Structures are given as structure tokens and as C-alpha cells.
């Protein structure tokens, strides 16, 4: 079972610790073939998490927990401008030397940069700290947008939701896009489940492919690229080179769903992404995802997610705003004061 070690440095934002557990735990719960062992490790000098709601974690793992980890994750932390605590850089270099995958998000990238392992590579951090990371470590090609950067075996992303994005990126590398997409949906539904709701009652994974020598992968990708078209069973069967009866059998075998059930789930997932990432009105999203009318979109969206499109969008943005505020409060406490302080480094 792959071991993922999350290294908590003093003042780590609490939500950056819980994010990996939610992502990897959800992926394993929703997909029987997915398994991870998650370890929370602390470095010397660790006293607890940062503001706005500090708490202490009790874990049996120190830096030795990194010794046999397949993946090491570095969340942000309050003292990111300081040199890492004794032993941290050595433990990270040792992990890299034996081939471990290392991911950093938010200001956690500063700790990885301090080891020299990112020199000559591309990396990301929180957008407000990108220019500072570039000044402190001129040999690193810093992505100013903070998107997930894959500089194998090193991976990095922005803060706030960047930790979730990075974990989903790693799940994609391990188990493919369908597993990562379904994990993202389930994580978000857990974050905003109504009181008393049971996360286990969420819809089954729509994209649980069991690829074989004649996989439906190309046809599924074609379907997902043409969600705005009025696709019929005959259209899908023609693309797959199968009869309708054969198509139904193959879809059931590879996805556990009928072709039209799969198409409906894919349309709902596409609508979720558009609601999360943009400002298009529901009417436009309904057209782009093949639902046609807002009423049709609302009906199917409610059935599959348990909430309406507008409520979903509002909840998602509320989550982003809450985590942005929490991260801002945490990093404000670490800003140096006076000349040459935080203002000098802001962009």
C-alpha cells in the first residue's frame, strides 16, 4: 500500500492538514482498488497549527516517518521565510534520493525550495508569494498563476484549494482521470453535506472504468467532448463500432452504468465544473452541457448532487472565501514588520 507522509511544520493552517486526508480517504472509500496509508509527521519545534483556530496534533511520527514514504507532502506553515527546522532539509533530500515523490502547496514550497531540490525546475506557491519565491530562489522557474506544476518527481500548487488540487493531481497520476473526477465531486459534497446526511449515500462513481484490451475509453472521451450534442444510443454505438445491444453490455461491464446513465452523470459533472469555475448563467450552462433548459438541468442536478445549481455555486464560493480568509489570517501572523517586510514582497 503506498505511504503518503504529510509533514506538518509549525503554524501549518489546519485546513491544509485535513485536505489530504479527505482526498485520499475519499478516493479509497469510493474505489475498492484504491488504497493509501496516510501518515501525519511533525518536525522538531512543532507546537501546533496556525490561526485563526490553532490546535495541537498528536502523532507517533516524526521525521522518521518520511524514511519509507512513497510520497511526501509539504503544506504551508507560518515560518516559511525561515530556514527549515534541523533535519527537515536532510529528510527531504534523502526522500528525493531514494525516488520518493514530493509535493508542496502554498507556502510549503518555500521549505522544499530551501533544500535546493527545485533549482532548475518549475514550481508554484500561493500567488501572493510567487514573486518573493522567485527573488529568494532565482534558479527556480516560478509559475505566477499558482497552478499545479508537475516537475516530476516534484509537484507544487497554490494555497487555499491548491492542496486539494495537488492531491487530486497525484490521484490522477496513480489511478487516472475518472477516479480523480469522482473524488473531487465526493469531497465537495462532504464539505457541504446537510446536517445528518450520510456521505456513503452519494451516487456511485460515474467514471469507474475497468479498461480492457478493447476499452470504451475513446468513445467515452468523445461523448464527454460532445455533451452539448443530442447524443443517442445509435450515435454512441456507431462511434464505438458496436450494436446497441453490444454497447449496453460493454458499458455495463466497464462502468457499471448504461451508456445513457453514464452520459447523464458526465453532463452533471460538467455542469458542476462550470458552476465552480465561472460566472456563466444557468441557462448557458444548461445549453453547454446538453440539458437544454434550466429546468432540466435543475431536475437532474438536484437528483445527483442533492442540491440545486445556484445553491451549489454559492456553497462552493463560500468554501473558497472561508479558506482564503483562514489562510490570510495565518500568513498575516508570519509577515515581518517594518522596512523590507511583507509589503516589499507582495504583488
PDB file of C-alpha atoms in Angstrom, residues 4-6 16 19-21 23-24 36 71-76 101-109 112 122-125 146-174 180 183-184 277:
ATOM      1  CA  UNK A   4       1.819   9.254   1.951  1.00  0.00           C
ATOM      2  CA  UNK A   5       3.595  11.250   4.647  1.00  0.00           C
ATOM      3  CA  UNK A   6       2.203  14.728   5.370  1.00  0.00           C
ATOM      4  CA  UNK A  16      -4.118  22.195   4.771  1.00  0.00           C
ATOM      5  CA  UNK A  19      -7.323  18.286   2.871  1.00  0.00           C
ATOM      6  CA  UNK A  20      -5.033  15.328   2.030  1.00  0.00           C
ATOM      7  CA  UNK A  21      -6.970  13.061   4.378  1.00  0.00           C
ATOM      8  CA  UNK A  23      -8.911  13.487  -0.821  1.00  0.00           C
ATOM      9  CA  UNK A  24      -7.009  10.239  -0.416  1.00  0.00           C
ATOM     10  CA  UNK A  36      -3.312   4.641   0.630  1.00  0.00           C
ATOM     11  CA  UNK A  71       5.006  10.421  -1.340  1.00  0.00           C
ATOM     12  CA  UNK A  72       5.881  13.322   0.967  1.00  0.00           C
ATOM     13  CA  UNK A  73       3.542  16.320   1.159  1.00  0.00           C
ATOM     14  CA  UNK A  74       4.539  19.749   2.473  1.00  0.00           C
ATOM     15  CA  UNK A  75       1.633  22.047   3.421  1.00  0.00           C
ATOM     16  CA  UNK A  76       2.203  25.735   4.125  1.00  0.00           C
ATOM     17  CA  UNK A 101       7.530  11.769  -4.914  1.00  0.00           C
ATOM     18  CA  UNK A 102       7.433  15.141  -3.127  1.00  0.00           C
ATOM     19  CA  UNK A 103       4.546  17.599  -3.276  1.00  0.00           C
ATOM     20  CA  UNK A 104       4.319  21.097  -1.793  1.00  0.00           C
ATOM     21  CA  UNK A 105       1.436  23.533  -1.736  1.00  0.00           C
ATOM     22  CA  UNK A 106       1.015  27.110  -0.625  1.00  0.00           C
ATOM     23  CA  UNK A 107       3.995  28.368   1.337  1.00  0.00           C
ATOM     24  CA  UNK A 108       5.142  24.766   1.793  1.00  0.00           C
ATOM     25  CA  UNK A 109       7.012  25.288  -1.482  1.00  0.00           C
ATOM     26  CA  UNK A 112      11.162  22.469  -0.467  1.00  0.00           C
ATOM     27  CA  UNK A 122       9.369  24.873 -12.394  1.00  0.00           C
ATOM     28  CA  UNK A 123       7.320  25.309  -9.195  1.00  0.00           C
ATOM     29  CA  UNK A 124       4.264  27.071  -7.771  1.00  0.00           C
ATOM     30  CA  UNK A 125       3.263  28.656  -4.479  1.00  0.00           C
ATOM     31  CA  UNK A 146      -0.046  29.053  -8.852  1.00  0.00           C
ATOM     32  CA  UNK A 147      -1.478  26.257 -10.985  1.00  0.00           C
ATOM     33  CA  UNK A 148      -0.463  22.670 -10.248  1.00  0.00           C
ATOM     34  CA  UNK A 149       3.069  22.226 -11.580  1.00  0.00           C
ATOM     35  CA  UNK A 150       4.371  18.756 -12.384  1.00  0.00           C
ATOM     36  CA  UNK A 151       8.188  18.730 -12.352  1.00  0.00           C
ATOM     37  CA  UNK A 152       8.411  15.004 -11.660  1.00  0.00           C
ATOM     38  CA  UNK A 153       9.207  13.863  -9.000  1.00  0.00           C
ATOM     39  CA  UNK A 154       8.374  17.280  -7.518  1.00  0.00           C
ATOM     40  CA  UNK A 155       4.840  18.672  -7.649  1.00  0.00           C
ATOM     41  CA  UNK A 156       3.582  22.004  -6.343  1.00  0.00           C
ATOM     42  CA  UNK A 157       0.491  24.216  -6.280  1.00  0.00           C
ATOM     43  CA  UNK A 158      -1.016  27.364  -4.777  1.00  0.00           C
ATOM     44  CA  UNK A 159      -2.557  27.508  -1.322  1.00  0.00           C
ATOM     45  CA  UNK A 160      -6.221  27.649  -0.200  1.00  0.00           C
ATOM     46  CA  UNK A 161      -7.675  24.983  -2.531  1.00  0.00           C
ATOM     47  CA  UNK A 162      -4.281  24.270  -4.090  1.00  0.00           C
ATOM     48  CA  UNK A 163      -3.685  21.454  -1.630  1.00  0.00           C
ATOM     49  CA  UNK A 164      -6.862  19.727  -2.809  1.00  0.00           C
ATOM     50  CA  UNK A 165      -5.883  20.329  -6.435  1.00  0.00           C
ATOM     51  CA  UNK A 166      -2.442  18.857  -5.813  1.00  0.00           C
ATOM     52  CA  UNK A 167      -3.842  15.753  -4.099  1.00  0.00           C
ATOM     53  CA  UNK A 168      -6.286  15.247  -6.964  1.00  0.00           C
ATOM     54  CA  UNK A 169      -3.383  15.614  -9.399  1.00  0.00           C
ATOM     55  CA  UNK A 170      -1.496  12.854  -7.589  1.00  0.00           C
ATOM     56  CA  UNK A 171      -4.603  10.647  -7.563  1.00  0.00           C
ATOM     57  CA  UNK A 172      -4.847  11.224 -11.322  1.00  0.00           C
ATOM     58  CA  UNK A 173      -1.250  10.059 -11.772  1.00  0.00           C
ATOM     59  CA  UNK A 174      -1.911   6.981  -9.629  1.00  0.00           C
ATOM     60  CA  UNK A 180      -9.853  11.881  -9.625  1.00  0.00           C
ATOM     61  CA  UNK A 183     -13.104  12.006  -5.817  1.00  0.00           C
ATOM     62  CA  UNK A 184     -13.330  15.771  -6.346  1.00  0.00           C
ATOM     63  CA  UNK A 277     -15.006  27.880 -12.216  1.00  0.00           C
TER      64      UNK A 277
END
